[in-house]
Amino acid sequence: MKNILVINAGSSSLKYQLIDIDSRKVIAKGLCERIGIAGSMLTYSPTDGEKVQIQRDMPTHEVAIKMVLEILTDSKVGVIHDMAEIAAVGHRVLHGGSKFSDSIVINDVVLQAIEDCIPLGPLHNTANLMGIRGCQAAMPGVPMVAVFDTAWGQGMEPSHFMYALPYDAYETYEVRRYGFHGTSHKYVTGRALKLLDNPKARVITCHLGNGSSVSCSVAGRCVDTSMGLTPLEGLPMGTRCGSIDPAIIPFLMKRMNLTAQEMDTLMNKKSGMLGISGVSSDFRDLTAASEAGNERAKLALDMFCYGVKKYIGAYAAAMGGVDCIVFTAGVGENDRNVRESVLKNMEYLGLDVDFDYNMTCPRGQEVCLSKPDSKVKVFVIPTDEEMAIALDTDELTR
Ligand code: AMP
């Protein structure tokens, strides 16, 4: 049994999963909340046991990790006897800039490079570093791996990742498309290539959740992806506006007398599904409101589905065709109406979808929505970013 601890550190939170890599089984998972804030709490859910919640001060990420290790090895509710049973730790890191095209074993040079990427992902990278340093202090000598959300997008050609700004914006400020959700796009693409039994296939992956992005790849190498320098570009999302005419930004800042920070908040927190519908950012609420006759909720959903459809068409053109379309994440895996709207009228691409099965297929497992003779296969593949991080960590530390 080889256990990998997967850590996803936020500025005041830390999600963890302990995975037995040989059996691919999650042994325990949980969350530390309000780190550095009054009222810190640890939640711990062993797969074969009862959920535990403990309220105790967690002033730093290091203290939080120590609490996680304590409960994992606790004589009553623990799942392992000793910290030595954790072979390695995999850390989710948001931004690797252009420095990382793959996961990497963490050493001082890597830590410095992650720090150098802070201007590109200020909130996340700072928090990710706190998680790594906390683990290093609490678990000296245990190998650690960084898995970057931007690594997948490093497969893109310059003509696909550059913005047509003065070249200096790229050279001096590293402004380019990086793309996000890379761990998820890579994982479901890998699964699709296996299901197709074709390692060279052209695949479009639709990661549709609270944050959404579409990506496309040939033979497992990213060709394009809808998020950009930041996760704001691309589809309209829960509360993010996605791609808009860039001239709207100075226009609205002037008319509404907004600072750059306020404009950033408007685009990231007050737009998207929430901004259009005025109801919610959650797709279940939007569907309920739309079915009850709320026109703006319907408009938000229609805009979202139209956006996904446009990306699929664009990416099929970019790759000279498509062999497979994958839906994943909260909305992609669960929202049948969204999938139907996106997939309707796509026969021109070679799709023959079983729309009845789309409405009745089981949730939480890999299913094929296309009919057997469909030229393009359509899959729903549940994403599992933690497992992807654990697999990379295992491979690099074996
Ligand atoms: P994620 O960011 O991947 O966790 O996805 C969150 C989004 O998935 C939210 O907007 C949820 O409304 C949506 N979602 C989750 N379950 C369902 C469901 N059963 N039907 C429709 N949408 C869902």
Short mmCIF file of C-alpha atoms and ligand atoms in Angstrom, two decimals:
data_model
loop_
_atom_site.label_atom_id
_atom_site.label_comp_id
_atom_site.label_asym_id
_atom_site.label_seq_id
_atom_site.Cartn_x
_atom_site.Cartn_y
_atom_site.Cartn_z
CA MET A 1 0.00 0.00 0.00
CA LYS A 2 1.44 3.36 -1.05
CA ASN A 3 -0.37 6.42 0.29
CA ILE A 4 -0.22 9.84 -1.30
CA LEU A 5 -1.49 12.93 0.49
CA VAL A 6 -3.00 15.48 -1.89
CA ILE A 7 -3.14 19.10 -0.71
CA ASN A 8 -5.08 22.00 -2.22
CA ALA A 9 -4.24 25.06 -0.13
CA GLY A 10 -6.23 28.29 -0.27
CA SER A 11 -5.39 31.48 1.61
CA SER A 12 -7.46 30.46 4.66
CA SER A 13 -8.37 26.88 3.80
CA LEU A 14 -6.71 23.59 3.04
CA LYS A 15 -8.39 20.62 1.36
CA TYR A 16 -6.74 17.22 1.70
CA GLN A 17 -7.20 13.67 0.50
CA LEU A 18 -5.23 10.57 1.43
CA ILE A 19 -5.20 8.17 -1.53
CA ASP A 20 -3.98 4.57 -1.67
CA ILE A 21 -2.43 4.74 -5.10
CA ASP A 22 -2.28 0.99 -5.73
CA SER A 23 -6.01 0.48 -5.29
CA ARG A 24 -6.86 4.06 -6.44
CA LYS A 25 -8.94 4.36 -3.29
CA VAL A 26 -9.54 7.53 -1.29
CA ILE A 27 -8.90 6.50 2.32
CA ALA A 28 -9.85 9.80 3.94
CA LYS A 29 -10.48 13.39 2.98
CA GLY A 30 -11.37 16.66 4.58
CA LEU A 31 -10.94 20.36 4.96
CA CYS A 32 -9.30 22.88 7.30
CA GLU A 33 -11.27 26.11 7.31
CA ARG A 34 -10.64 29.62 8.65
CA ILE A 35 -6.86 29.12 8.99
CA GLY A 36 -5.48 32.28 10.62
CA ILE A 37 -9.02 33.47 11.43
CA ALA A 38 -11.00 33.00 14.67
CA GLY A 39 -13.19 29.88 14.67
CA SER A 40 -10.87 27.51 12.71
CA MET A 41 -12.32 24.08 12.05
CA LEU A 42 -11.06 20.74 10.75
CA THR A 43 -13.40 18.35 8.98
CA TYR A 44 -12.27 14.75 8.54
CA SER A 45 -14.13 12.06 6.60
CA PRO A 46 -12.57 8.59 6.55
CA THR A 47 -14.09 6.60 3.69
CA ASP A 48 -14.94 3.69 5.98
CA GLY A 49 -15.82 5.67 9.09
CA GLU A 50 -17.79 8.52 10.57
CA LYS A 51 -17.23 12.19 9.78
CA VAL A 52 -15.44 14.16 12.52
CA GLN A 53 -15.36 17.93 13.08
CA ILE A 54 -12.89 19.59 15.44
CA GLN A 55 -12.79 23.26 16.37
CA ARG A 56 -9.32 24.36 17.36
CA ASP A 57 -7.09 27.37 16.65
CA MET A 58 -5.13 26.99 13.39
CA PRO A 59 -3.02 30.15 13.17
CA THR A 60 -0.93 28.87 10.22
CA HIS A 61 -1.00 26.29 7.43
CA GLU A 62 1.75 24.40 9.29
CA VAL A 63 -0.50 23.99 12.33
CA ALA A 64 -3.36 22.92 10.03
CA ILE A 65 -1.19 20.22 8.40
CA LYS A 66 -0.06 19.00 11.82
CA MET A 67 -3.72 18.63 12.82
CA VAL A 68 -4.43 16.70 9.61
CA LEU A 69 -1.51 14.34 10.36
CA GLU A 70 -2.70 13.94 13.96
CA ILE A 71 -6.18 12.89 12.95
CA LEU A 72 -4.98 10.63 10.11
CA THR A 73 -2.83 8.74 12.66
CA ASP A 74 -5.25 8.97 15.61
CA SER A 75 -5.55 5.67 17.48
CA LYS A 76 -9.38 5.74 17.42
CA VAL A 77 -10.49 7.41 14.17
CA GLY A 78 -7.23 7.40 12.19
CA VAL A 79 -6.69 5.46 8.96
CA ILE A 80 -2.90 4.96 9.22
CA HIS A 81 -0.64 4.12 12.17
CA ASP A 82 2.21 6.43 11.45
CA MET A 83 3.20 9.41 9.29
CA ALA A 84 5.79 7.12 7.69
CA GLU A 85 2.88 5.51 5.85
CA ILE A 86 2.58 8.66 3.72
CA ALA A 87 5.01 8.13 0.86
CA ALA A 88 4.70 11.55 -0.79
CA VAL A 89 2.63 14.73 -0.95
CA GLY A 90 1.12 16.21 -4.12
CA HIS A 91 0.31 19.92 -4.08
CA ARG A 92 -2.06 21.66 -6.41
CA VAL A 93 -0.44 24.91 -7.64
CA LEU A 94 -2.43 27.39 -9.71
CA HIS A 95 0.15 29.18 -11.81
CA GLY A 96 3.39 27.85 -13.18
CA GLY A 97 3.74 30.63 -15.79
CA SER A 98 5.83 29.50 -18.75
CA LYS A 99 8.26 27.76 -16.40
CA PHE A 100 6.39 24.48 -15.90
CA SER A 101 4.94 22.33 -18.63
CA ASP A 102 4.57 19.35 -16.33
CA SER A 103 4.41 18.36 -12.68
CA ILE A 104 7.72 18.47 -10.83
CA VAL A 105 9.36 17.31 -7.60
CA ILE A 106 9.63 20.32 -5.29
CA ASN A 107 13.07 21.62 -4.30
CA ASP A 108 14.36 25.11 -3.47
CA VAL A 109 14.72 26.09 -7.14
CA VAL A 110 11.12 25.02 -7.85
CA LEU A 111 9.87 26.89 -4.79
CA GLN A 112 11.61 30.04 -6.01
CA ALA A 113 10.08 29.61 -9.48
CA ILE A 114 6.57 29.24 -7.97
CA GLU A 115 7.27 32.39 -5.98
CA ASP A 116 8.36 34.16 -9.18
CA CYS A 117 4.91 33.34 -10.63
CA ILE A 118 3.09 35.18 -7.82
CA PRO A 119 2.39 38.27 -9.98
CA LEU A 120 0.48 35.99 -12.39
CA GLY A 121 -1.67 34.38 -9.67
CA PRO A 122 -1.27 36.50 -6.55
CA LEU A 123 -3.93 34.99 -4.27
CA HIS A 124 -3.59 31.37 -5.27
CA ASN A 125 0.18 31.01 -5.62
CA THR A 126 0.77 32.72 -2.27
CA ALA A 127 -1.68 30.31 -0.62
CA ASN A 128 -0.25 27.28 -2.46
CA LEU A 129 3.24 28.22 -1.20
CA MET A 130 1.93 28.45 2.37
CA GLY A 131 0.56 24.92 1.97
CA ILE A 132 3.86 23.58 0.63
CA ARG A 133 5.97 25.29 3.30
CA GLY A 134 3.56 24.14 6.03
CA CYS A 135 3.89 20.55 4.82
CA GLN A 136 7.67 20.76 4.55
CA ALA A 137 7.85 21.95 8.15
CA ALA A 138 5.43 19.31 9.42
CA MET A 139 6.75 16.42 7.31
CA PRO A 140 10.51 16.89 6.85
CA GLY A 141 12.10 14.52 4.38
CA VAL A 142 8.83 13.48 2.69
CA PRO A 143 9.05 14.05 -1.09
CA MET A 144 6.61 16.64 -2.47
CA VAL A 145 5.39 17.29 -5.98
CA ALA A 146 3.81 20.43 -7.49
CA VAL A 147 1.03 19.89 -10.04
CA PHE A 148 0.22 23.04 -12.00
CA ASP A 149 -3.18 24.05 -13.32
CA THR A 150 -1.41 25.85 -16.17
CA ALA A 151 0.88 22.99 -17.25
CA TRP A 152 -1.61 21.58 -19.78
CA GLY A 153 -1.80 24.91 -21.67
CA GLN A 154 1.96 24.88 -22.20
CA GLY A 155 1.33 22.51 -25.11
CA MET A 156 -0.06 25.39 -27.21
CA GLU A 157 1.77 26.90 -30.17
CA PRO A 158 2.76 30.60 -29.92
CA SER A 159 0.16 31.55 -32.56
CA HIS A 160 -2.49 30.06 -30.27
CA PHE A 161 -1.32 31.49 -26.96
CA MET A 162 -0.26 35.01 -27.94
CA TYR A 163 -2.49 38.09 -27.61
CA ALA A 164 -2.13 40.72 -30.34
CA LEU A 165 -0.78 43.33 -27.95
CA PRO A 166 2.59 45.06 -28.27
CA TYR A 167 5.19 42.25 -28.08
CA ASP A 168 6.64 43.88 -24.99
CA ALA A 169 3.52 42.87 -23.01
CA TYR A 170 4.61 39.25 -23.54
CA GLU A 171 8.37 39.71 -23.17
CA THR A 172 8.35 41.99 -20.14
CA TYR A 173 5.09 41.14 -18.39
CA GLU A 174 4.53 37.52 -19.52
CA VAL A 175 1.06 38.39 -20.83
CA ARG A 176 -0.13 35.36 -22.86
CA ARG A 177 -2.81 32.68 -22.72
CA TYR A 178 -1.95 30.10 -20.06
CA GLY A 179 -5.30 28.38 -19.54
CA PHE A 180 -6.58 26.77 -16.33
CA HIS A 181 -8.39 23.59 -15.21
CA GLY A 182 -5.37 21.90 -16.82
CA THR A 183 -5.31 18.99 -14.37
CA SER A 184 -8.94 18.24 -15.22
CA HIS A 185 -8.58 18.64 -19.01
CA LYS A 186 -5.52 16.38 -18.97
CA TYR A 187 -7.19 13.75 -16.81
CA VAL A 188 -10.43 13.45 -18.81
CA THR A 189 -8.52 13.61 -22.10
CA GLY A 190 -6.37 10.68 -20.92
CA ARG A 191 -9.52 8.74 -20.03
CA ALA A 192 -11.13 9.57 -23.39
CA LEU A 193 -8.06 8.38 -25.33
CA LYS A 194 -8.25 5.10 -23.40
CA LEU A 195 -12.01 4.70 -24.00
CA LEU A 196 -11.50 5.45 -27.71
CA ASP A 197 -8.48 3.16 -27.83
CA ASN A 198 -6.90 5.82 -30.03
CA PRO A 199 -3.91 7.69 -28.54
CA LYS A 200 -3.88 10.16 -31.47
CA ALA A 201 -7.52 11.30 -31.26
CA ARG A 202 -8.69 14.93 -31.56
CA VAL A 203 -10.57 15.62 -28.33
CA ILE A 204 -12.61 18.61 -27.13
CA THR A 205 -13.05 18.69 -23.34
CA CYS A 206 -15.80 20.84 -21.79
CA HIS A 207 -15.07 21.42 -18.09
CA LEU A 208 -18.35 23.06 -17.09
CA GLY A 209 -18.77 23.99 -13.44
CA ASN A 210 -18.90 27.13 -11.42
CA GLY A 211 -15.79 28.07 -13.39
CA SER A 212 -15.90 26.74 -16.95
CA SER A 213 -13.43 26.22 -19.74
CA VAL A 214 -13.25 24.33 -23.02
CA SER A 215 -10.01 22.90 -24.34
CA CYS A 216 -8.94 20.84 -27.32
CA SER A 217 -6.03 18.51 -27.93
CA VAL A 218 -4.51 16.22 -30.52
CA ALA A 219 -2.81 13.05 -29.22
CA GLY A 220 -3.05 14.38 -25.66
CA ARG A 221 -1.26 17.67 -26.43
CA CYS A 222 -3.23 20.87 -25.83
CA VAL A 223 -3.98 22.83 -29.02
CA ASP A 224 -6.09 25.57 -27.46
CA THR A 225 -7.99 26.42 -24.31
CA SER A 226 -10.58 29.06 -23.53
CA MET A 227 -9.19 30.60 -20.33
CA GLY A 228 -6.35 33.04 -20.76
CA LEU A 229 -3.84 34.99 -18.70
CA THR A 230 -6.37 34.56 -15.89
CA PRO A 231 -9.43 32.32 -15.39
CA LEU A 232 -11.68 35.24 -16.44
CA GLU A 233 -11.48 34.69 -20.19
CA GLY A 234 -13.68 32.40 -22.26
CA LEU A 235 -17.19 31.20 -21.38
CA PRO A 236 -19.55 33.21 -19.20
CA MET A 237 -19.35 31.47 -15.80
CA GLY A 238 -21.11 31.43 -12.41
CA THR A 239 -20.09 34.98 -11.54
CA ARG A 240 -17.43 35.75 -14.19
CA CYS A 241 -18.19 37.57 -17.43
CA GLY A 242 -15.88 35.53 -19.67
CA SER A 243 -14.77 37.11 -22.95
CA ILE A 244 -16.12 40.60 -23.62
CA ASP A 245 -15.11 43.44 -25.92
CA PRO A 246 -12.03 44.80 -24.08
CA ALA A 247 -13.16 48.36 -24.83
CA ILE A 248 -16.12 47.78 -22.47
CA ILE A 249 -13.66 47.98 -19.56
CA PRO A 250 -12.53 51.62 -19.91
CA PHE A 251 -16.05 52.53 -21.12
CA LEU A 252 -17.76 51.22 -17.96
CA MET A 253 -14.98 52.41 -15.65
CA LYS A 254 -15.56 55.95 -16.93
CA ARG A 255 -19.37 55.81 -16.99
CA MET A 256 -19.72 54.10 -13.59
CA ASN A 257 -16.73 55.89 -12.05
CA LEU A 258 -15.05 52.62 -11.04
CA THR A 259 -11.48 51.95 -9.94
CA ALA A 260 -9.53 49.11 -11.59
CA GLN A 261 -10.17 47.00 -8.48
CA GLU A 262 -13.91 47.68 -8.60
CA MET A 263 -14.04 46.83 -12.30
CA ASP A 264 -12.16 43.61 -11.59
CA THR A 265 -14.73 42.72 -8.90
CA LEU A 266 -17.62 43.54 -11.26
CA MET A 267 -16.23 41.18 -13.91
CA ASN A 268 -15.22 38.37 -11.53
CA LYS A 269 -17.95 38.40 -8.87
CA LYS A 270 -21.02 40.21 -10.20
CA SER A 271 -21.25 39.04 -13.82
CA GLY A 272 -21.83 35.76 -15.61
CA MET A 273 -24.89 33.67 -14.76
CA LEU A 274 -25.50 35.71 -11.60
CA GLY A 275 -25.14 39.07 -13.32
CA ILE A 276 -27.44 38.18 -16.22
CA SER A 277 -30.11 36.31 -14.26
CA GLY A 278 -30.07 38.36 -11.05
CA VAL A 279 -31.09 35.01 -9.49
CA SER A 280 -28.04 32.86 -8.76
CA SER A 281 -24.73 31.59 -10.04
CA ASP A 282 -25.84 28.01 -9.41
CA PHE A 283 -27.15 26.11 -12.43
CA ARG A 284 -29.75 24.23 -10.38
CA ASP A 285 -31.27 27.53 -9.24
CA LEU A 286 -31.14 28.89 -12.79
CA THR A 287 -32.93 25.84 -14.20
CA ALA A 288 -35.63 26.06 -11.52
CA ALA A 289 -36.10 29.79 -12.15
CA SER A 290 -36.13 29.34 -15.92
CA GLU A 291 -38.74 26.57 -15.67
CA ALA A 292 -40.82 28.87 -13.47
CA GLY A 293 -40.81 31.43 -16.29
CA ASN A 294 -37.91 33.71 -15.32
CA GLU A 295 -36.75 35.11 -18.66
CA ARG A 296 -33.38 36.35 -17.46
CA ALA A 297 -32.50 32.96 -15.95
CA LYS A 298 -33.37 31.40 -19.32
CA LEU A 299 -31.25 34.02 -21.10
CA ALA A 300 -28.25 33.24 -18.85
CA LEU A 301 -28.54 29.50 -19.58
CA ASP A 302 -29.00 30.13 -23.31
CA MET A 303 -25.90 32.36 -23.37
CA PHE A 304 -23.87 29.70 -21.60
CA CYS A 305 -24.91 26.87 -23.93
CA TYR A 306 -24.36 29.04 -27.00
CA GLY A 307 -20.88 29.83 -25.70
CA VAL A 308 -19.97 26.15 -25.31
CA LYS A 309 -21.37 25.38 -28.77
CA LYS A 310 -19.27 28.15 -30.33
CA TYR A 311 -16.09 26.84 -28.73
CA ILE A 312 -16.78 23.32 -29.96
CA GLY A 313 -17.23 24.62 -33.51
CA ALA A 314 -14.14 26.78 -33.31
CA TYR A 315 -11.98 23.99 -31.90
CA ALA A 316 -13.20 21.47 -34.46
CA ALA A 317 -12.08 23.99 -37.10
CA ALA A 318 -8.75 24.52 -35.32
CA MET A 319 -8.01 20.76 -35.29
CA GLY A 320 -9.37 20.02 -38.79
CA GLY A 321 -12.15 17.93 -37.23
CA VAL A 322 -12.96 16.24 -33.96
CA ASP A 323 -13.13 12.61 -32.84
CA CYS A 324 -14.56 13.03 -29.38
CA ILE A 325 -16.32 15.55 -27.14
CA VAL A 326 -16.15 15.16 -23.35
CA PHE A 327 -18.37 16.77 -20.70
CA THR A 328 -17.07 17.02 -17.15
CA ALA A 329 -17.33 18.92 -13.80
CA GLY A 330 -20.48 19.85 -11.86
CA VAL A 331 -22.58 21.12 -14.77
CA GLY A 332 -21.04 18.92 -17.50
CA GLU A 333 -21.54 15.76 -15.44
CA ASN A 334 -25.00 16.56 -14.08
CA ASP A 335 -26.92 19.12 -16.12
CA ARG A 336 -28.64 17.14 -18.86
CA ASN A 337 -30.46 20.17 -20.27
CA VAL A 338 -27.19 22.03 -20.78
CA ARG A 339 -25.68 19.01 -22.56
CA GLU A 340 -28.76 18.70 -24.78
CA SER A 341 -28.75 22.39 -25.77
CA VAL A 342 -25.03 22.26 -26.55
CA LEU A 343 -25.24 19.05 -28.59
CA LYS A 344 -28.38 19.88 -30.57
CA ASN A 345 -27.93 20.59 -34.30
CA MET A 346 -24.38 19.32 -34.40
CA GLU A 347 -25.03 16.59 -36.97
CA TYR A 348 -22.96 18.66 -39.42
CA LEU A 349 -19.88 17.76 -37.36
CA GLY A 350 -20.59 14.03 -37.51
CA LEU A 351 -22.43 13.74 -34.18
CA ASP A 352 -25.29 11.34 -33.69
CA VAL A 353 -26.32 11.72 -30.06
CA ASP A 354 -28.74 9.50 -28.14
CA PHE A 355 -30.71 12.35 -26.57
CA ASP A 356 -33.01 9.97 -24.67
CA TYR A 357 -30.02 8.33 -23.02
CA ASN A 358 -28.61 11.77 -22.23
CA MET A 359 -31.70 12.33 -20.07
CA THR A 360 -31.61 8.95 -18.29
CA CYS A 361 -27.92 7.97 -18.10
CA PRO A 362 -26.52 7.25 -14.63
CA ARG A 363 -24.60 9.98 -12.81
CA GLY A 364 -21.12 9.70 -11.37
CA GLN A 365 -19.72 7.27 -13.92
CA GLU A 366 -18.24 7.31 -17.42
CA VAL A 367 -20.98 7.08 -20.06
CA CYS A 368 -21.13 7.37 -23.84
CA LEU A 369 -23.93 9.60 -25.17
CA SER A 370 -23.29 9.07 -28.87
CA LYS A 371 -24.95 6.28 -30.87
CA PRO A 372 -22.68 3.38 -31.93
CA ASP A 373 -22.36 4.66 -35.52
CA SER A 374 -21.70 8.28 -34.60
CA LYS A 375 -18.47 9.48 -36.23
CA VAL A 376 -17.80 11.70 -33.22
CA LYS A 377 -18.03 10.07 -29.79
CA VAL A 378 -19.55 11.99 -26.89
CA PHE A 379 -18.60 11.01 -23.35
CA VAL A 380 -19.46 12.18 -19.87
CA ILE A 381 -16.35 11.55 -17.78
CA PRO A 382 -16.36 12.53 -14.10
CA THR A 383 -13.25 14.55 -13.42
CA ASP A 384 -10.98 13.61 -10.52
CA GLU A 385 -8.32 16.25 -10.06
CA GLU A 386 -7.13 14.82 -6.74
CA MET A 387 -6.53 11.41 -8.31
CA ALA A 388 -4.70 13.07 -11.21
CA ILE A 389 -2.45 14.91 -8.72
CA ALA A 390 -1.86 11.66 -6.79
CA LEU A 391 -0.97 9.76 -9.98
CA ASP A 392 1.58 12.41 -11.07
CA THR A 393 3.01 12.49 -7.54
CA ASP A 394 3.36 8.72 -7.49
CA GLU A 395 5.02 8.64 -10.90
CA LEU A 396 7.57 11.33 -10.03
CA THR A 397 8.47 9.92 -6.63
CA ARG A 398 8.51 6.23 -7.44
P1 AMP B 1 -18.19 22.57 -9.88
O1 AMP B 1 -17.59 23.95 -9.95
O2 AMP B 1 -17.57 21.62 -10.83
O3 AMP B 1 -18.27 22.03 -8.48
O4 AMP B 1 -19.71 22.72 -10.37
C1 AMP B 1 -20.65 23.49 -9.66
C2 AMP B 1 -21.87 23.71 -10.54
O5 AMP B 1 -22.42 22.43 -10.88
C3 AMP B 1 -22.98 24.50 -9.86
O6 AMP B 1 -23.43 25.54 -10.69
C4 AMP B 1 -24.08 23.48 -9.68
O7 AMP B 1 -25.33 24.05 -9.84
C5 AMP B 1 -23.83 22.52 -10.82
N1 AMP B 1 -24.46 21.24 -10.52
C6 AMP B 1 -24.10 20.36 -9.58
N2 AMP B 1 -25.00 19.33 -9.54
C7 AMP B 1 -25.93 19.58 -10.47
C8 AMP B 1 -27.12 18.92 -10.93
N3 AMP B 1 -27.52 17.77 -10.38
N4 AMP B 1 -27.83 19.49 -11.92
C9 AMP B 1 -27.43 20.65 -12.47
N5 AMP B 1 -26.33 21.32 -12.09
C10 AMP B 1 -25.59 20.81 -11.10
#
